[in-house]
Tab-separated table of C-alpha atoms in Angstrom:
chain	number	residue	atom	x	y	z
Y	1	UNK	CA	23.306	28.219	-0.903
Y	2	UNK	CA	22.955	30.962	-3.409
Y	3	UNK	CA	20.197	33.291	-4.231
Y	4	UNK	CA	19.070	31.333	-6.784
Y	5	UNK	CA	18.714	27.935	-5.175
Y	6	UNK	CA	16.845	29.960	-1.756
Y	7	UNK	CA	14.331	30.909	-3.889
Y	8	UNK	CA	13.758	27.384	-5.502
Y	9	UNK	CA	13.572	26.127	-2.242
Y	10	UNK	CA	11.398	28.962	-0.827
Y	11	UNK	CA	8.810	28.626	-3.867
Y	12	UNK	CA	9.200	24.754	-4.652
Y	13	UNK	CA	10.272	25.302	-7.682
Y	14	UNK	CA	12.107	22.780	-10.239
Y	15	UNK	CA	15.836	22.598	-9.981
Y	16	UNK	CA	16.792	24.567	-12.585
Y	17	UNK	CA	14.209	26.694	-13.054
Y	18	UNK	CA	15.266	30.397	-14.150
Y	19	UNK	CA	14.424	33.859	-12.878
Y	20	UNK	CA	13.935	35.881	-14.934
Y	21	UNK	CA	13.659	39.221	-12.728
Y	22	UNK	CA	11.973	40.535	-9.166
Y	23	UNK	CA	10.298	43.611	-8.466
Y	24	UNK	CA	8.856	45.492	-5.058
Y	25	UNK	CA	5.034	45.399	-5.578
Y	26	UNK	CA	1.934	44.651	-3.032
Y	27	UNK	CA	-0.787	41.638	-3.420
Y	28	UNK	CA	-3.630	43.917	-3.354
Y	29	UNK	CA	-6.486	43.490	-1.287
Y	30	UNK	CA	-8.602	44.757	1.845
Y	31	UNK	CA	-4.685	45.171	3.604
Y	32	UNK	CA	-2.509	44.791	0.801
Y	33	UNK	CA	0.962	43.092	1.155
Y	34	UNK	CA	4.095	44.632	0.121
Y	35	UNK	CA	7.003	42.010	-0.776
Y	36	UNK	CA	8.517	41.043	-3.915
Y	37	UNK	CA	7.861	39.055	-6.701
Y	38	UNK	CA	9.206	37.079	-9.138
Y	39	UNK	CA	8.836	36.160	-12.562
Y	40	UNK	CA	10.607	32.953	-13.474
Y	41	UNK	CA	10.375	30.751	-16.800
Y	42	UNK	CA	7.263	28.911	-15.735
Y	43	UNK	CA	5.478	30.628	-12.730
Y	44	UNK	CA	5.056	33.681	-11.249
Y	45	UNK	CA	5.348	34.044	-7.644
Y	46	UNK	CA	5.256	36.224	-4.597
Y	47	UNK	CA	6.254	35.973	-0.974
Y	48	UNK	CA	5.834	39.061	2.051
Y	49	UNK	CA	6.649	38.909	5.539
Y	50	UNK	CA	5.538	41.049	6.740
Y	51	UNK	CA	5.690	41.368	10.891
Y	52	UNK	CA	5.492	38.045	11.100
Y	53	UNK	CA	1.922	37.596	9.017
Y	54	UNK	CA	4.071	35.597	5.659
Y	55	UNK	CA	2.741	34.906	2.011
Y	56	UNK	CA	4.174	32.623	-0.127
Y	57	UNK	CA	2.309	32.782	-3.624
Y	58	UNK	CA	2.752	30.340	-6.576
Y	59	UNK	CA	0.981	30.728	-9.953
Y	60	UNK	CA	2.115	28.661	-12.725
Y	61	UNK	CA	1.738	30.568	-16.268
Y	62	UNK	CA	-0.328	27.601	-17.857
Y	63	UNK	CA	-2.980	27.918	-15.200
Y	64	UNK	CA	-2.916	31.925	-16.059
Y	65	UNK	CA	-6.739	32.313	-17.909
Y	66	UNK	CA	-5.517	36.170	-18.848
Y	67	UNK	CA	-3.635	39.014	-17.787
Y	68	UNK	CA	-4.874	42.299	-17.529
Y	69	UNK	CA	-3.356	46.099	-16.780
Y	70	UNK	CA	-6.771	48.602	-16.679
Y	71	UNK	CA	-5.182	51.377	-15.066
Y	72	UNK	CA	-1.479	52.526	-14.141
Y	73	UNK	CA	-0.978	50.603	-11.138
Y	74	UNK	CA	-2.527	47.356	-11.460
Y	75	UNK	CA	-2.159	44.511	-12.963
Y	76	UNK	CA	-5.015	41.410	-12.669
Y	77	UNK	CA	-4.152	37.764	-13.375
Y	78	UNK	CA	-7.343	35.938	-14.206
Y	79	UNK	CA	-6.832	31.947	-13.668
Y	80	UNK	CA	-9.101	29.297	-15.180
Y	81	UNK	CA	-10.628	28.245	-11.652
Y	82	UNK	CA	-11.442	32.035	-11.753
Y	83	UNK	CA	-9.532	33.472	-8.934
Y	84	UNK	CA	-8.051	36.644	-9.142
Y	85	UNK	CA	-4.707	37.753	-7.860
Y	86	UNK	CA	-4.040	42.096	-8.199
Y	87	UNK	CA	-0.646	43.261	-7.836
Y	88	UNK	CA	-0.385	46.717	-7.683
Y	89	UNK	CA	2.874	49.802	-6.431
Y	90	UNK	CA	5.340	48.781	-9.081
Y	91	UNK	CA	7.812	51.372	-9.720
Y	92	UNK	CA	7.702	50.694	-13.701
Y	93	UNK	CA	4.389	48.487	-14.223
Y	94	UNK	CA	4.473	48.478	-18.339
Y	95	UNK	CA	7.843	47.234	-17.593
Y	96	UNK	CA	6.359	43.969	-15.440
Y	97	UNK	CA	3.661	43.581	-17.619
Y	98	UNK	CA	5.646	43.241	-20.829
Y	99	UNK	CA	7.449	40.441	-19.597
Y	100	UNK	CA	4.558	38.505	-17.750
Y	101	UNK	CA	2.544	39.525	-20.908
Y	102	UNK	CA	5.719	37.909	-22.873
Y	103	UNK	CA	6.233	34.561	-21.241
Y	104	UNK	CA	2.796	34.041	-20.980
Y	105	UNK	CA	2.240	34.324	-24.546
Y	106	UNK	CA	5.334	32.298	-25.534
Y	107	UNK	CA	6.543	35.190	-27.443
Y	108	UNK	CA	10.563	35.292	-27.528
Y	109	UNK	CA	12.023	37.903	-24.864
Y	110	UNK	CA	14.665	38.700	-26.995
Y	111	UNK	CA	11.894	40.720	-28.865
Y	112	UNK	CA	10.848	43.068	-25.285
Y	113	UNK	CA	12.850	46.169	-25.708
Y	114	UNK	CA	11.758	47.598	-21.940
Y	115	UNK	CA	13.761	44.564	-20.190
Y	116	UNK	CA	16.710	42.495	-20.372
Y	117	UNK	CA	16.845	38.928	-19.268
Y	118	UNK	CA	19.759	38.639	-16.677
Y	119	UNK	CA	23.080	36.315	-17.262
Y	120	UNK	CA	23.737	32.982	-15.688
Y	121	UNK	CA	27.271	35.168	-14.146
Y	122	UNK	CA	25.473	38.264	-13.643
Y	123	UNK	CA	22.878	36.402	-11.428
Y	124	UNK	CA	25.777	34.596	-9.946
Y	125	UNK	CA	26.661	37.873	-8.683
Y	126	UNK	CA	28.427	37.624	-5.112
Y	127	UNK	CA	26.949	41.356	-3.844
Y	128	UNK	CA	23.482	40.534	-5.602
Y	129	UNK	CA	23.575	36.678	-3.567
Y	130	UNK	CA	24.559	38.828	-0.809
Y	131	UNK	CA	21.352	41.003	0.096
Y	132	UNK	CA	19.294	37.968	-1.257
Y	133	UNK	CA	20.535	35.638	1.238
Y	134	UNK	CA	20.263	38.615	4.154
Y	135	UNK	CA	17.076	39.654	2.648
Y	136	UNK	CA	15.176	35.793	2.769
Y	137	UNK	CA	17.053	34.826	6.334
Y	138	UNK	CA	15.808	38.209	7.483
Y	139	UNK	CA	12.462	38.014	6.490
Y	140	UNK	CA	12.522	34.127	7.610
Y	141	UNK	CA	14.002	35.052	11.542
Y	142	UNK	CA	13.016	38.146	11.631
Y	143	UNK	CA	16.706	39.068	12.498
Y	144	UNK	CA	15.793	42.772	11.644
Y	145	UNK	CA	13.913	43.078	15.406
Y	146	UNK	CA	17.646	43.414	16.855
Y	147	UNK	CA	18.273	47.181	17.548
Y	148	UNK	CA	17.246	48.597	20.761
Y	149	UNK	CA	16.368	52.006	20.276
Y	150	UNK	CA	14.892	53.379	22.950
Y	151	UNK	CA	12.358	52.435	26.602
Y	152	UNK	CA	10.259	54.177	27.984
Y	153	UNK	CA	8.387	53.458	31.171
Y	154	UNK	CA	4.827	54.093	32.264
Y	155	UNK	CA	2.191	54.937	35.559
Y	156	UNK	CA	-0.412	52.738	34.184
Y	157	UNK	CA	-0.474	48.936	33.468
Y	158	UNK	CA	-0.335	47.082	30.158
Y	159	UNK	CA	-4.558	47.556	29.329
Y	160	UNK	CA	-3.859	51.208	30.037
Y	161	UNK	CA	-1.433	51.626	27.431
Y	162	UNK	CA	-3.335	49.793	24.489
Y	163	UNK	CA	-6.363	52.209	25.637
Y	164	UNK	CA	-4.843	55.075	25.378
Y	165	UNK	CA	-1.950	55.024	22.049
Y	166	UNK	CA	-3.156	51.874	20.214
Y	167	UNK	CA	-6.680	50.803	20.729
Y	168	UNK	CA	-8.793	52.263	16.987
Y	169	UNK	CA	-10.719	54.203	19.456
Y	170	UNK	CA	-6.771	55.979	20.934
Y	171	UNK	CA	-7.775	58.162	24.473
Y	172	UNK	CA	-4.917	59.690	24.813
Y	173	UNK	CA	-2.508	60.016	21.694
Y	174	UNK	CA	-3.113	57.311	18.734
Y	175	UNK	CA	-0.565	56.999	15.005
Y	176	UNK	CA	-3.394	59.545	13.461
Y	177	UNK	CA	-2.741	61.677	15.859
Y	178	UNK	CA	0.948	61.793	15.872
Y	179	UNK	CA	0.830	61.565	11.979
Y	180	UNK	CA	-1.441	64.457	11.669
Y	181	UNK	CA	0.492	66.798	14.220
Y	182	UNK	CA	3.525	66.219	11.932
Y	183	UNK	CA	1.044	68.281	8.910
Y	184	UNK	CA	0.758	64.647	6.313
Y	185	UNK	CA	-1.884	64.176	4.786
Y	186	UNK	CA	-4.599	62.319	3.047
Y	187	UNK	CA	-4.199	60.202	6.103
Y	188	UNK	CA	-6.448	56.767	5.676
Y	189	UNK	CA	-6.202	54.144	8.827
Y	190	UNK	CA	-8.277	50.868	9.163
Y	191	UNK	CA	-9.402	49.387	12.183
Y	192	UNK	CA	-8.250	46.491	13.462
Y	193	UNK	CA	-9.239	43.255	12.365
Y	194	UNK	CA	-7.741	39.597	13.269
Y	195	UNK	CA	-5.048	37.936	9.844
Y	196	UNK	CA	-7.297	34.738	9.306
Y	197	UNK	CA	-4.415	32.422	9.340
Y	198	UNK	CA	-3.614	33.578	13.195
Y	199	UNK	CA	-6.966	34.714	15.313
Y	200	UNK	CA	-4.878	35.729	17.692
Y	201	UNK	CA	-3.340	38.142	16.061
Y	202	UNK	CA	-4.646	41.588	15.008
Y	203	UNK	CA	-3.183	44.077	11.349
Y	204	UNK	CA	-4.576	46.772	10.438
Y	205	UNK	CA	-3.083	49.787	7.848
Y	206	UNK	CA	-2.231	53.104	6.902
Y	207	UNK	CA	-1.595	55.086	3.789
Y	208	UNK	CA	-0.997	58.798	3.807
Y	209	UNK	CA	1.466	61.277	2.942
Y	210	UNK	CA	4.925	62.934	4.534
Y	211	UNK	CA	6.856	65.712	3.565
Y	212	UNK	CA	10.729	65.340	2.706
Y	213	UNK	CA	13.090	67.053	3.276
Y	214	UNK	CA	17.010	67.105	1.899
Y	215	UNK	CA	14.961	65.047	-0.900
Y	216	UNK	CA	16.298	66.119	-4.719
Y	217	UNK	CA	13.180	66.761	-7.064
Y	218	UNK	CA	10.818	65.615	-3.590
Y	219	UNK	CA	9.078	67.442	-1.551
Y	220	UNK	CA	6.534	64.683	-0.441
Y	221	UNK	CA	6.083	60.410	-0.886
Y	222	UNK	CA	3.392	58.233	-0.536
Y	223	UNK	CA	3.734	56.219	2.473
Y	224	UNK	CA	2.399	52.655	3.771
Y	225	UNK	CA	1.958	51.310	6.698
Y	226	UNK	CA	1.059	47.552	7.705
Y	227	UNK	CA	0.924	47.267	11.564
Y	228	UNK	CA	0.213	44.010	13.736
Y	229	UNK	CA	-0.423	43.144	17.770
Y	230	UNK	CA	-0.733	40.715	19.886
Y	231	UNK	CA	-1.655	40.132	23.792
Y	232	UNK	CA	-0.245	38.276	26.292
Y	233	UNK	CA	-0.923	37.297	29.985
Y	234	UNK	CA	1.547	40.523	30.730
Y	235	UNK	CA	3.108	41.603	27.602
Y	236	UNK	CA	2.340	42.876	23.615
Y	237	UNK	CA	3.756	42.513	20.776
Y	238	UNK	CA	2.858	45.956	18.429
Y	239	UNK	CA	5.509	46.029	14.945
Y	240	UNK	CA	4.831	48.470	12.360
Y	241	UNK	CA	6.589	47.813	8.983
Y	242	UNK	CA	6.930	51.076	6.914
Y	243	UNK	CA	7.570	51.518	2.921
Y	244	UNK	CA	8.328	54.934	1.511
Y	245	UNK	CA	7.208	54.253	-1.438
Y	246	UNK	CA	8.292	57.753	-3.770
Y	247	UNK	CA	11.987	58.448	-2.213
Y	248	UNK	CA	15.259	57.346	-3.917
Y	249	UNK	CA	15.898	53.406	-3.692
Y	250	UNK	CA	12.126	53.095	-2.085
Y	251	UNK	CA	11.766	50.247	-3.656
Y	252	UNK	CA	14.895	48.453	-1.977
Y	253	UNK	CA	14.548	48.631	1.821
Y	254	UNK	CA	11.145	49.184	4.498
Y	255	UNK	CA	11.936	50.195	7.915
Y	256	UNK	CA	10.785	47.873	10.632
Y	257	UNK	CA	9.412	48.579	13.737
Y	258	UNK	CA	8.573	45.808	17.333
Y	259	UNK	CA	7.098	47.391	20.527
Y	260	UNK	CA	7.602	45.182	23.301
Y	261	UNK	CA	5.107	45.820	25.957
Y	262	UNK	CA	5.545	44.560	29.492
Y	263	UNK	CA	3.389	44.637	32.683
Y	264	UNK	CA	5.347	46.298	35.748
Y	265	UNK	CA	4.841	46.040	39.198
Y	266	UNK	CA	3.222	48.933	41.160
Y	267	UNK	CA	0.567	49.525	38.009
Y	268	UNK	CA	3.590	50.270	35.671
Y	269	UNK	CA	4.676	49.061	32.215
Y	270	UNK	CA	7.389	49.413	30.075
Y	271	UNK	CA	7.394	49.943	26.245
Y	272	UNK	CA	10.913	48.694	24.507
Y	273	UNK	CA	11.326	50.030	21.206
Y	274	UNK	CA	13.410	47.721	18.693
Y	275	UNK	CA	13.443	49.483	15.066
Y	276	UNK	CA	16.537	48.838	12.116
Y	277	UNK	CA	16.255	49.061	7.904
Y	278	UNK	CA	15.306	45.696	6.157
Y	279	UNK	CA	16.698	45.577	2.263
Y	280	UNK	CA	14.874	44.006	-0.049
Y	281	UNK	CA	16.950	44.597	-3.714
Y	282	UNK	CA	20.888	44.963	-3.302
Y	283	UNK	CA	21.972	49.012	-3.580
Y	284	UNK	CA	24.988	50.862	-3.754
Y	285	UNK	CA	23.291	53.751	-0.914
Y	286	UNK	CA	22.686	50.874	1.820
Y	287	UNK	CA	25.118	52.663	4.134
Y	288	UNK	CA	23.071	55.935	3.327
Y	289	UNK	CA	19.789	54.960	3.511
Y	290	UNK	CA	20.382	52.809	6.942
Y	291	UNK	CA	21.282	55.726	8.524
Y	292	UNK	CA	18.874	58.426	7.373
Y	293	UNK	CA	15.998	56.026	7.875
Y	294	UNK	CA	17.671	54.932	11.625
Y	295	UNK	CA	18.001	58.902	12.474
Y	296	UNK	CA	14.674	59.896	11.207
Y	297	UNK	CA	12.747	56.901	13.042
Y	298	UNK	CA	14.872	58.330	16.427
Y	299	UNK	CA	13.531	61.450	15.482
Y	300	UNK	CA	10.458	60.620	15.557
Y	301	UNK	CA	10.003	58.721	18.286
Y	302	UNK	CA	11.084	61.780	20.327
Y	303	UNK	CA	8.540	64.537	18.775
Y	304	UNK	CA	6.155	61.739	19.552
Y	305	UNK	CA	7.493	60.750	23.450
Y	306	UNK	CA	7.582	64.244	24.095
Y	307	UNK	CA	3.547	64.267	22.035
Y	308	UNK	CA	2.816	61.747	24.568
Y	309	UNK	CA	4.435	63.550	27.888
Y	310	UNK	CA	2.105	66.640	27.225
Y	311	UNK	CA	-1.208	64.679	26.024
Y	312	UNK	CA	-0.432	62.836	29.936
Y	313	UNK	CA	-0.175	65.806	31.351
Y	314	UNK	CA	-2.718	67.700	29.529
Y	315	UNK	CA	-5.247	64.343	31.360
Y	316	UNK	CA	-3.825	64.796	34.252
Y	317	UNK	CA	-3.574	68.261	34.783
Y	318	UNK	CA	-7.978	67.700	33.587
Y	319	UNK	CA	-8.497	64.983	35.374
Y	320	UNK	CA	-7.073	66.870	38.307
Y	321	UNK	CA	-9.205	70.221	37.986
Y	322	UNK	CA	-12.127	67.657	37.736
Y	323	UNK	CA	-11.574	66.628	40.667
Y	324	UNK	CA	-10.722	69.791	42.557
Y	325	UNK	CA	-13.849	70.998	40.702
Y	326	UNK	CA	-15.663	68.415	42.601
Y	327	UNK	CA	-14.512	68.959	45.386
Y	328	UNK	CA	-15.240	72.332	45.516
Y	329	UNK	CA	-18.587	71.138	44.680
Y	330	UNK	CA	-18.790	69.102	47.795
Y	331	UNK	CA	-17.252	71.585	49.919
Y	332	UNK	CA	-20.062	74.202	48.856
Y	333	UNK	CA	-23.055	71.766	49.580
Y	334	UNK	CA	-21.315	70.731	52.920
Y	335	UNK	CA	-21.444	74.656	53.884
Y	336	UNK	CA	-25.498	74.921	52.411
Y	337	UNK	CA	-26.140	71.485	54.475
Y	338	UNK	CA	-24.327	72.843	57.570
Y	339	UNK	CA	-26.446	76.109	56.969
Y	340	UNK	CA	-29.587	74.685	56.143
Y	341	UNK	CA	-29.444	71.910	59.494
Y	342	UNK	CA	-28.074	75.798	61.912
Y	343	UNK	CA	-31.230	77.374	60.515
Y	344	UNK	CA	-33.042	74.132	60.906
Y	345	UNK	CA	-31.866	73.297	63.625
Y	346	UNK	CA	-31.999	77.108	65.087
Y	347	UNK	CA	-35.875	76.846	64.295
Y	348	UNK	CA	-36.044	73.522	66.345
Y	349	UNK	CA	-34.832	75.411	68.932
Y	350	UNK	CA	-37.099	78.218	68.332
Y	351	UNK	CA	-39.831	76.227	68.532
Y	352	UNK	CA	-38.676	74.385	71.037
Y	353	UNK	CA	-37.926	76.776	73.097
Y	354	UNK	CA	-41.293	78.689	72.521
Y	355	UNK	CA	-42.971	74.926	73.008
Y	356	UNK	CA	-41.822	74.850	77.305
Y	357	UNK	CA	-42.574	78.853	77.127
Y	358	UNK	CA	-45.940	77.653	76.509
Y	359	UNK	CA	-45.640	74.689	78.309
Y	360	UNK	CA	-45.198	76.350	81.720
Y	361	UNK	CA	-47.252	79.377	80.537
Y	362	UNK	CA	-49.479	75.850	80.370
Y	363	UNK	CA	-48.536	74.721	83.382
Y	364	UNK	CA	-47.960	78.004	85.620
Y	365	UNK	CA	-51.676	78.886	84.905
Y	366	UNK	CA	-52.660	75.118	85.321
Y	367	UNK	CA	-51.082	75.903	88.921
Y	368	UNK	CA	-52.715	78.979	89.399
Y	369	UNK	CA	-56.201	77.264	88.210
Y	370	UNK	CA	-55.433	73.994	91.059
Y	371	UNK	CA	-54.168	77.171	93.304
Y	372	UNK	CA	-57.753	78.994	93.337
Y	373	UNK	CA	-59.744	76.157	93.084
Y	374	UNK	CA	-57.919	74.772	96.213
Y	375	UNK	CA	-58.825	78.067	98.321
Y	376	UNK	CA	-61.956	77.781	97.038
Y	377	UNK	CA	-62.420	74.127	98.112
Y	378	UNK	CA	-60.880	75.561	101.821
Y	379	UNK	CA	-62.980	78.958	101.821
Y	380	UNK	CA	-66.034	76.334	101.250
Y	381	UNK	CA	-64.258	73.850	104.118
Y	382	UNK	CA	-63.594	76.984	106.612
Y	383	UNK	CA	-67.202	78.473	105.795
Y	384	UNK	CA	-68.697	74.464	106.488
Y	385	UNK	CA	-67.274	74.023	109.711
Y	386	UNK	CA	-68.118	77.434	110.835
Y	387	UNK	CA	-71.734	76.626	110.061
Y	388	UNK	CA	-71.579	73.859	112.294
Y	389	UNK	CA	-70.056	75.366	115.434
Y	390	UNK	CA	-72.431	78.125	114.667
Y	391	UNK	CA	-75.247	75.309	114.614
Y	392	UNK	CA	-74.213	73.728	117.759
Y	393	UNK	CA	-73.860	76.933	119.571
Y	394	UNK	CA	-77.321	77.501	118.205
Y	395	UNK	CA	-78.608	73.701	119.390
Y	396	UNK	CA	-77.073	75.385	123.219
Y	397	UNK	CA	-78.844	78.017	123.018
Y	398	UNK	CA	-81.911	76.406	121.778
Y	399	UNK	CA	-80.996	73.554	125.511
Y	400	UNK	CA	-79.803	76.594	127.961
Y	401	UNK	CA	-83.399	78.699	126.519
Y	402	UNK	CA	-85.490	75.374	127.544
Y	403	UNK	CA	-84.032	74.706	131.143
Y	404	UNK	CA	-84.877	78.323	131.519
Y	405	UNK	CA	-87.983	78.132	131.215
Y	406	UNK	CA	-88.624	74.766	133.100
Y	407	UNK	CA	-86.750	76.510	136.335
Y	408	UNK	CA	-88.827	79.642	135.799
Y	409	UNK	CA	-92.222	77.543	135.725
Y	410	UNK	CA	-91.234	75.459	138.609
């Protein structure tokens, strides 16, 4: 199937529809969708497939009420029903606007000097057909995610991996942290939001400016990244589609990355990273672009994992230090408690000894008192006995005296 037939089938266009040109651009929205716009004889079509989120937009020229270009980058298309679509990110916005305006207003294309229409033979060029087919097949089948670049095993579970690296407020090392470590500027990272047609999948985007090396006449470039993620029972799928906007041939390709994070036994998880370059337009520099992009991705992941290890080691060291401080505090507290306990026990022992001594003294005093009372009691008894004896002896003497008196009288 030729590129023309494939595009007609993709957008549902009438057979024989002429497709004049196609351009790399973005459909503006809460999260911009980068893809390609195709300008045809009676339709303007836009297609994007970023990490599984597809956009297939077909606009009839007869339904367009207004075409506007308010600034240097945007083209606004307003339909008769009030809907408005905004496209930006064009390499040459004026050329695209002039072509759209000529078709909508019915101007002859031969009068336009800013673009040239292609002949049927040019559109059927073998290389163009091959690359167009590959482009659509890649986008539709996802065949770009087939090259495993690296894999890492982490000593924590899947949920922790997300919290540490991918969450909006990542605890260890976020994508924004990594870009800052690479000295990027103008970093704008949105929050995760659910995708409208797939609520189980979330997306966010990042815009930033990177430094370039080895690129003639260019020392920096704007970059746009679209991220998605989807959680399953024991797996996390995370994707990133990157457009480097200001590099040579930047409108011809995009870098696509996929992370597969799987839950392992023993509370561990495995990260596999797949990456490739997807060409959205034919170019003679395909080999050079692929080689440099892949080597750049590999170098970037080497820096990423190195920084991750540094952060994790620092985190572990901090946790050990906190645990050590807690242990020291516990030992100090325990020693203090032991000292206090010893003092309390010594005080209790001292008080007990004093109490024992006091009780002993008390008992000794009571014993002395009892002995004293007993001795007095015994003395009293002895005295009473002696008094009784004396009384008996005195009685006997009186009886004896009376007996003597009686005898004398006789």
